Amino acid sequence: MSEPGALPAGVERRVIDGRERLATRGEAVYGEPTDGPWRAWDPNRSKLGAMLESGMDTGLEGGETVLYLGAASGTTVSHVADVADATYAVEFAPRPARDLLEVAEGRPRLFPLLKDARQPETYAHVVETDVDAIVQDVATRGQARVAVENRRFLADDGRLLLAVKARSEDVTRDPDEVFADVLTDLESAYEVLEERRLDDYHVDHLGVVARPR
Amino acid sequence: MNESERAEAGWFAAVDRDEPDSVRRALENGRADGPADWPRLAVEAGFAADEDAYYDSLHEATVTATRAAVTERERADDRQLVHAVRAMDDCRRTANELAERLAEWAGTLEAEAGTGLEYARVLAARDPEPHESAVVSLAGRVVDLADEADDLHALVERLAPTVAPNLSALAGPVLAARLVSLAGGLESLAKKPSGTIQVLGAEDALFAHLRGHAPSPKHGIIFTHDAVRGTRREDRGSAARAVAGKLAIAARVDHYAGDYRPELETELTERIETIQARAGGADGADDGGNDE
């Protein structure tokens, strides 16, 4: 194991465009600032980026097999694929999936899937077992259930890296209450190791690191 | 379950590599209760020489199949919706016109003839006497058209939330479909400024205004939105502007992002409540959610 809170191999803090930022090596995809092969990882556009930036211990070391739920346009996925090995990217909406395809074109170990993360049986015939990490950022109600349902893919010593969006559960409730409920619902399948508000980068979001029970 | 039975459930099991469609079908329609060590099973089943080769095949297969699925879903949906809502309006308008004709005709045959679609249903169900067979036959066509319009209405309600989830949540499926139809597609709606969306469907009034002999229209088709119609006359311009603004954002989210954002609805409700509160609870704001 690496030391707690360490960045995964392949993610570095580098000065790009006059400011120290997280960066990975790979093909640029969304107009982010670059320095040679390095491309800045903007924590304001990526919840996983925000979790790393705020020092959460993600347990990632680089070279993992990853299942990414809620890949959207592939902003975060592109960085994950830069440092991970096989990366399965699940996205349900066709429009963002089109951008995700552009990201996947240049990354031979990134596998885009147009699937609903709430129905893992529709992609269990493609996604392999015992993945090292599940990264989840789905803007739908029932975020805890999605994580629990997808537990079947995760290795027993793997990590769930979850960004909870309070507004997706219930816009009218106090985010703290929503987060408490989500954490309770997670308990049937996961042990929560760390949780932190990501408000510096994403309003009303909670970052969670958990491991399977 | 033994190893070869497990491998049967993998996406690669039934794939004929010379036929791209079989790859897509396998990825799209396949199912399995749980994952397995697919890379190893695929190599053992002779699908790939080693894991690297397997991942290369998987990459090519997922990119190709996802691209085909994305293209198909994007292409199909908003045009289907436009045709469905236009056909629905045509059926309904024609049914109503014919029902009027029918009432006029039937009035010459019997004293207590009714009017409208309801009367057409009564007539159509009748066992006709010889002198009224033509009228009853026509009534049957009118009822069929009205039923067709109802079926199309159900289709629009089903399609609209998949094509434009946010727009449908804010405007209701039918108004969402009409806006997409008036703009000529979701993409062109997403590219229109909110001021244009506000007066979509009021083109006659708008051009009369631009020619200089009429006031500017406050609203077009969005008048059918509860938040506009339920606001008193003096504040309807503000309400229409607020609704059009949020609908413009919703259309852009639907076209460019595609995910559902419930906060848009909350923001609109709050804004409309503020506007309707100007009336001080006096009048005209009874069906727009002004409960406080």
XYZ file of C-alpha atoms in Angstrom:
505
model
C 0.000 0.000 0.000
C 1.054 3.542 -0.590
C 0.953 6.048 2.229
C -2.483 7.431 3.066
C -3.620 10.288 0.861
C -0.840 9.760 -1.645
C -1.643 10.392 -5.283
C -1.893 7.369 -7.578
C 1.110 6.690 -9.798
C 0.561 8.690 -12.961
C -1.108 11.607 -11.175
C 1.253 14.441 -10.255
C 1.105 17.990 -9.024
C 2.668 20.090 -11.741
C 2.845 23.764 -12.501
C 0.774 24.312 -15.628
C -0.294 27.749 -16.850
C 1.349 29.374 -13.821
C -0.480 27.384 -11.152
C 0.159 24.057 -9.434
C -2.452 21.565 -10.523
C -3.180 17.875 -10.592
C -2.209 16.400 -13.938
C -2.145 13.114 -15.844
C -0.472 12.092 -19.064
C -2.719 11.526 -22.061
C -4.418 12.982 -25.095
C -6.132 16.303 -24.289
C -9.924 16.089 -24.542
C -11.797 19.134 -23.315
C -9.537 22.095 -23.909
C -7.728 21.732 -20.575
C -4.333 23.441 -20.173
C -1.408 21.166 -21.002
C 2.336 21.034 -20.523
C 3.984 18.635 -22.937
C 2.331 15.248 -22.338
C 0.749 16.439 -19.073
C -2.832 17.682 -18.955
C -4.368 19.512 -16.028
C -7.100 17.740 -14.047
C -9.571 20.420 -13.034
C -11.176 19.638 -9.634
C -13.994 22.047 -10.462
C -15.044 19.848 -13.350
C -14.349 16.483 -11.785
C -15.579 15.162 -8.463
C -12.849 12.545 -8.280
C -10.376 15.327 -9.026
C -11.877 17.280 -6.123
C -11.555 14.238 -3.836
C -7.867 13.878 -4.715
C -7.250 17.608 -4.485
C -8.768 17.775 -1.018
C -6.485 14.987 0.182
C -8.939 12.112 0.549
C -7.310 8.690 0.696
C -8.743 7.045 -2.423
C -6.488 3.989 -2.142
C -5.730 4.325 -5.862
C -2.143 3.529 -6.795
C -2.355 3.442 -10.594
C -2.754 0.446 -12.908
C -6.143 -0.601 -11.473
C -9.082 -2.145 -13.236
C -11.903 0.374 -12.840
C -15.665 0.398 -13.290
C -16.824 3.977 -13.800
C -20.549 4.644 -13.343
C -21.967 7.867 -14.753
C -19.156 8.566 -17.189
C -21.023 11.522 -18.786
C -18.874 13.217 -21.444
C -15.756 11.481 -20.203
C -14.020 14.417 -18.521
C -13.074 12.493 -15.377
C -12.972 9.135 -17.140
C -10.224 10.403 -19.419
C -7.971 11.070 -16.418
C -8.880 7.759 -14.777
C -8.052 5.906 -17.991
C -4.725 7.773 -18.170
C -3.583 6.185 -14.892
C -5.658 2.976 -14.667
C -5.469 -0.201 -16.699
C -8.795 -1.538 -18.038
C -11.553 1.049 -17.483
C -15.225 0.248 -18.074
C -17.225 3.469 -18.533
C -21.008 3.241 -18.132
C -23.198 6.126 -19.310
C -26.935 6.075 -19.954
C -27.625 9.248 -21.950
C -26.799 9.181 -25.688
C -25.719 12.806 -26.030
C -22.842 12.770 -23.517
C -21.954 9.257 -24.651
C -21.062 10.714 -28.037
C -18.343 12.836 -26.383
C -17.285 9.845 -24.295
C -16.652 7.973 -27.542
C -14.183 10.650 -28.650
C -12.320 10.178 -25.371
C -12.366 6.392 -25.802
C -11.046 6.517 -29.385
C -7.588 7.541 -28.211
C -7.497 5.243 -25.151
C -7.254 1.536 -26.046
C -8.084 0.269 -22.526
C -11.214 2.399 -22.112
C -14.471 0.581 -22.857
C -17.569 2.796 -23.299
C -20.954 1.203 -22.556
C -24.349 2.798 -23.196
C -26.062 1.238 -20.187
C -28.157 2.147 -17.150
C -26.068 1.896 -13.967
C -29.225 0.925 -12.070
C -29.343 -2.336 -14.051
C -25.979 -4.073 -13.644
C -27.301 -7.325 -15.119
C -27.394 -5.573 -18.519
C -23.595 -5.181 -18.517
C -22.423 -8.008 -16.260
C -21.748 -10.025 -19.422
C -19.110 -7.448 -20.414
C -17.620 -5.996 -17.233
C -15.187 -8.384 -15.547
C -15.321 -9.488 -11.935
C -13.084 -8.247 -9.089
C -12.442 -4.721 -10.337
C -10.124 -2.756 -8.046
C -12.245 0.371 -7.895
C -15.734 1.593 -8.660
C -15.941 5.309 -9.319
C -19.520 6.537 -9.170
C -20.914 9.919 -10.170
C -24.498 9.399 -11.265
C -27.003 12.246 -11.085
C -30.048 10.149 -10.330
C -32.213 9.434 -7.344
C -31.140 6.324 -5.414
C -27.376 6.854 -5.615
C -26.748 4.534 -2.653
C -28.761 1.768 -4.306
C -26.684 2.073 -7.488
C -23.527 1.606 -5.409
C -24.990 -1.380 -3.557
C -26.248 -3.020 -6.769
C -22.826 -2.708 -8.372
C -21.025 -4.190 -5.371
C -20.980 -7.509 -7.288
C -18.222 -6.214 -9.584
C -15.885 -5.050 -6.844
C -13.022 -7.127 -5.406
C -13.248 -7.756 -1.666
C -10.268 -5.461 -1.048
C -11.436 -2.918 -3.671
C -12.620 0.647 -3.155
C -15.824 2.507 -3.885
C -15.132 6.155 -4.719
C -18.491 7.844 -4.633
C -19.577 11.419 -5.248
C -23.063 11.984 -3.836
C -25.082 14.836 -5.321
C -27.649 15.963 -2.741
C -29.861 17.678 -5.298
C -30.326 14.477 -7.254
C -31.926 12.803 -4.259
C -34.185 15.637 -3.174
C -33.731 19.302 -4.055
C -35.880 20.533 -1.217
C -34.184 18.746 1.676
C -31.185 19.851 3.655
C -28.103 18.274 2.006
C -26.790 17.060 5.388
C -29.925 14.980 5.903
C -29.676 13.577 2.383
C -26.037 12.618 2.928
C -26.860 10.929 6.245
C -29.537 8.836 4.531
C -27.236 7.860 1.685
C -24.501 6.780 4.121
C -27.021 4.678 6.054
C -28.207 3.010 2.847
C -24.622 2.229 1.871
C -24.038 0.301 5.086
C -25.723 -2.884 3.875
C -22.870 -3.491 1.439
C -20.032 -1.128 2.333
C -17.971 0.119 5.207
C -17.406 3.869 4.831
C -13.732 4.766 5.364
C -13.850 8.493 4.752
C -16.355 11.160 3.806
C -15.808 14.792 2.998
C -17.868 17.673 1.639
C -16.593 18.827 -1.751
C -18.150 22.294 -1.464
C -14.929 24.086 -2.402
C -15.350 22.650 -5.885
C -18.886 21.253 -6.144
C -21.800 22.698 -4.184
C -23.847 20.175 -2.155
C -21.685 17.177 -3.015
C -20.213 14.620 -0.646
C -17.123 12.565 -1.465
C -17.137 9.051 -0.001
C -14.451 6.367 0.117
C -15.754 2.930 1.124
C -14.757 -0.715 0.992
C -17.011 -3.753 0.619
C -18.216 -5.570 3.736
C -21.729 -23.940 -12.940
C -18.625 -25.123 -14.757
C -16.211 -22.936 -16.653
C -17.555 -23.468 -20.154
C -21.104 -22.799 -19.007
C -19.909 -19.564 -17.439
C -18.170 -18.560 -20.662
C -21.475 -19.040 -22.494
C -22.840 -15.985 -20.689
C -19.993 -13.718 -21.839
C -20.627 -11.153 -24.551
C -18.027 -12.832 -26.792
C -19.740 -16.263 -26.736
C -22.163 -15.750 -29.607
C -20.159 -13.207 -31.576
C -19.454 -13.764 -35.243
C -16.545 -11.441 -35.810
C -17.168 -11.057 -39.524
C -20.571 -9.653 -38.787
C -20.526 -6.271 -37.008
C -24.236 -6.508 -36.184
C -23.723 -9.632 -34.104
C -21.172 -7.787 -31.935
C -23.596 -4.971 -31.354
C -26.478 -7.319 -30.566
C -24.320 -9.260 -28.109
C -23.254 -6.123 -26.235
C -26.652 -4.454 -26.296
C -29.016 -7.302 -25.536
C -26.839 -9.694 -23.575
C -27.401 -10.201 -19.870
C -25.717 -11.987 -16.995
C -26.603 -12.240 -13.339
C -23.084 -11.564 -12.267
C -19.689 -10.753 -13.713
C -16.966 -13.320 -14.294
C -13.313 -13.282 -15.224
C -14.236 -12.624 -18.849
C -10.698 -11.957 -20.126
C -9.487 -15.372 -18.896
C -12.631 -17.192 -20.041
C -12.410 -15.603 -23.480
C -8.826 -16.722 -23.877
C -9.700 -20.245 -22.727
C -12.635 -20.362 -25.131
C -10.282 -19.467 -27.973
C -11.930 -16.066 -28.615
C -8.619 -14.247 -28.157
C -4.985 -15.321 -28.133
C -4.197 -13.596 -24.840
C -5.614 -10.949 -22.513
C -4.099 -8.084 -24.481
C -5.768 -9.314 -27.641
C -9.018 -9.732 -25.721
C -8.918 -6.136 -24.481
C -8.160 -4.924 -28.012
C -11.248 -6.755 -29.272
C -13.331 -5.448 -26.385
C -12.256 -1.879 -27.111
C -13.133 -2.143 -30.771
C -16.444 -3.854 -29.992
C -17.591 -1.384 -27.303
C -16.632 1.696 -29.327
C -18.355 0.404 -32.462
C -21.494 -0.824 -30.724
C -21.864 2.265 -28.536
C -21.405 4.554 -31.528
C -24.114 2.711 -33.459
C -26.495 2.794 -30.484
C -25.856 6.485 -29.806
C -26.451 7.441 -33.431
C -29.617 5.430 -33.624
C -31.123 6.763 -30.407
C -30.213 10.344 -31.156
C -31.476 10.214 -34.682
C -34.693 8.417 -33.944
C -36.100 10.206 -31.036
C -36.693 13.900 -31.642
C -37.980 13.351 -35.178
C -40.319 10.636 -33.983
C -41.608 13.042 -31.369
C -42.163 15.848 -33.883
C -44.108 13.567 -36.227
C -46.151 12.128 -33.374
C -47.234 15.506 -32.011
C -48.025 16.911 -35.464
C -50.055 13.820 -36.359
C -51.860 14.111 -33.021
C -52.805 17.736 -33.718
C -53.900 16.898 -37.284
C -56.094 14.020 -36.111
C -57.673 16.113 -33.382
C -58.332 19.115 -35.621
C -59.778 16.947 -38.378
C -61.931 15.017 -35.918
C -63.337 18.278 -34.543
C -64.014 19.745 -37.992
C -65.771 16.589 -39.119
C -67.739 16.460 -35.877
C -69.097 19.923 -36.662
C -70.036 18.876 -40.166
C -71.657 15.784 -38.708
C -73.741 17.772 -36.219
C -75.003 20.044 -38.976
C -75.975 17.111 -41.169
C -77.527 15.077 -38.380
C -79.531 18.139 -37.354
C -81.441 17.902 -40.631
C -82.379 14.287 -39.900
C -83.465 14.430 -36.290
C -84.660 17.213 -34.053
C -82.607 16.464 -30.926
C -79.212 16.010 -32.581
C -76.311 16.904 -30.294
C -72.923 18.378 -31.140
C -69.252 17.567 -30.896
C -67.298 14.364 -30.478
C -69.585 13.125 -27.747
C -72.544 13.128 -30.116
C -70.405 11.471 -32.803
C -69.798 8.598 -30.380
C -73.524 8.274 -29.727
C -74.252 8.238 -33.461
C -71.458 5.791 -34.279
C -72.778 3.276 -31.773
C -76.218 3.318 -33.364
C -77.638 0.592 -35.569
C -78.529 2.864 -38.509
C -81.906 3.111 -40.135
C -81.685 3.244 -43.963
C -82.011 7.048 -44.255
C -79.144 7.732 -41.804
C -76.557 5.138 -42.837
C -74.220 7.714 -44.418
C -74.274 9.911 -41.303
C -73.591 6.993 -38.954
C -70.735 5.797 -41.156
C -69.147 9.250 -41.059
C -69.576 9.312 -37.275
C -67.597 6.065 -37.111
C -64.662 7.694 -38.967
C -64.771 10.702 -36.660
C -64.599 8.472 -33.579
C -61.701 6.497 -35.071
C -59.793 9.720 -35.706
C -60.420 10.918 -32.163
C -59.208 7.558 -30.794
C -56.131 7.774 -32.994
C -55.438 11.232 -31.552
C -55.670 9.765 -28.034
C -53.224 6.986 -28.931
C -50.811 9.532 -30.388
C -51.178 11.607 -27.241
C -50.091 8.581 -25.194
C -47.152 8.077 -27.564
C -46.063 11.704 -27.135
C -46.257 11.331 -23.354
C -44.011 8.305 -23.578
C -41.480 9.710 -26.077
C -41.051 13.245 -24.788
C -39.423 12.361 -21.433
C -36.765 10.218 -23.169
C -36.051 12.782 -25.886
C -36.061 15.810 -23.606
C -36.284 14.856 -19.915
C -35.806 18.359 -18.495
C -38.023 20.135 -20.999
C -40.764 17.543 -20.374
C -40.472 17.901 -16.617
C -40.793 21.691 -16.830
C -43.377 22.038 -19.600
C -45.192 18.715 -19.565
C -44.686 16.219 -22.387
C -47.167 17.735 -24.856
C -45.981 21.326 -24.610
C -42.387 20.058 -24.745
C -43.209 18.172 -27.944
C -44.947 21.226 -29.462
C -41.935 23.433 -28.746
C -39.581 20.893 -30.344
C -41.982 20.679 -33.285
C -42.267 24.460 -33.741
C -38.490 24.847 -33.600
C -38.028 21.961 -36.035
C -36.047 19.729 -33.702
C -34.411 19.617 -30.285
C -31.103 20.935 -31.564
C -32.610 24.037 -33.136
C -34.732 24.623 -30.032
C -31.564 24.405 -27.925
C -29.994 27.086 -30.115
C -32.851 29.567 -29.812
C -32.655 32.471 -27.385
C -35.278 32.455 -24.662
C -36.983 35.514 -26.185
C -37.709 33.479 -29.309
C -38.988 30.513 -27.304
C -41.284 32.922 -25.443
C -43.121 33.815 -28.667
C -42.882 30.506 -30.577
C -46.331 29.868 -31.987
C -47.256 33.580 -31.964
C -45.548 34.366 -35.266
C -48.530 36.253 -36.710
C -48.664 38.591 -33.732
C -44.897 38.949 -33.744
C -44.714 39.985 -37.384
C -47.660 42.329 -36.981
C -45.655 43.926 -34.176
C -42.503 44.081 -36.275
C -44.457 45.766 -39.082
C -45.307 48.350 -36.486
C -49.029 48.113 -35.976
C -49.412 45.872 -32.940
C -47.995 45.492 -29.441
C -45.332 42.804 -28.983
C -46.774 39.410 -28.085
C -46.160 38.367 -24.490
C -46.314 34.657 -25.152
C -46.784 32.041 -27.841
C -47.556 28.402 -27.280
C -46.149 28.603 -23.737
C -49.418 30.308 -22.814
C -50.660 26.745 -22.230
C -48.164 26.396 -19.357
C -49.920 26.579 -15.983
C -47.411 29.078 -14.650
C -48.292 31.516 -17.454
C -52.019 30.921 -17.674
C -52.380 30.827 -13.896
C -50.788 34.235 -13.432
C -52.901 37.390 -13.508
C -52.855 39.410 -16.729
C -50.563 42.237 -15.523
C -47.831 39.799 -14.534
C -48.177 37.341 -17.390
C -45.346 38.958 -19.344
C -42.989 38.385 -16.429
C -44.225 34.837 -15.937
C -43.849 34.074 -19.660
C -40.311 35.465 -19.603
C -39.385 33.358 -16.565
C -40.905 30.199 -18.040
C -39.252 30.758 -21.441
C -35.890 31.341 -19.770
C -36.026 28.061 -17.869
C -37.348 26.157 -20.885
C -34.438 27.470 -22.952
C -31.990 26.185 -20.338
C -33.838 22.856 -20.122
C -33.696 22.402 -23.912
C -29.956 23.091 -23.896
C -29.323 20.637 -21.053
C -31.407 18.025 -22.887
C -29.568 18.474 -26.148
C -26.016 19.005 -24.952
C -25.887 17.014 -21.691
C -28.942 14.785 -21.539
C -29.106 14.194 -17.780
C -32.116 15.064 -15.660
C -31.724 18.062 -13.333
C -34.588 18.387 -10.888
C -33.274 21.728 -9.576
C -34.516 23.495 -12.742
C -38.099 22.768 -11.777
C -37.597 24.014 -8.229
C -35.997 27.226 -9.446
C -38.881 27.890 -11.828
C -41.487 27.181 -9.148
C -39.773 29.622 -6.776
C -39.577 32.335 -9.425
C -43.233 31.936 -10.392
C -44.271 32.073 -6.745
C -42.404 35.360 -6.410
C -44.125 36.771 -9.488
C -47.552 35.602 -8.415
C -47.011 37.005 -4.926
C -47.109 40.487 -6.501
C -50.853 40.061 -6.772
C -50.863 39.919 -2.980
C -53.134 36.893 -3.109
C -55.768 39.174 -4.700
C -56.744 37.207 -7.795
C -55.804 35.205 -10.818
C -53.116 33.111 -9.141
C -55.145 30.153 -8.054
C -53.740 27.374 -10.215
C -50.083 28.240 -10.407
C -48.813 26.679 -7.198
C -49.094 29.806 -5.088
C -50.032 27.997 -1.923
C -48.409 30.131 0.704
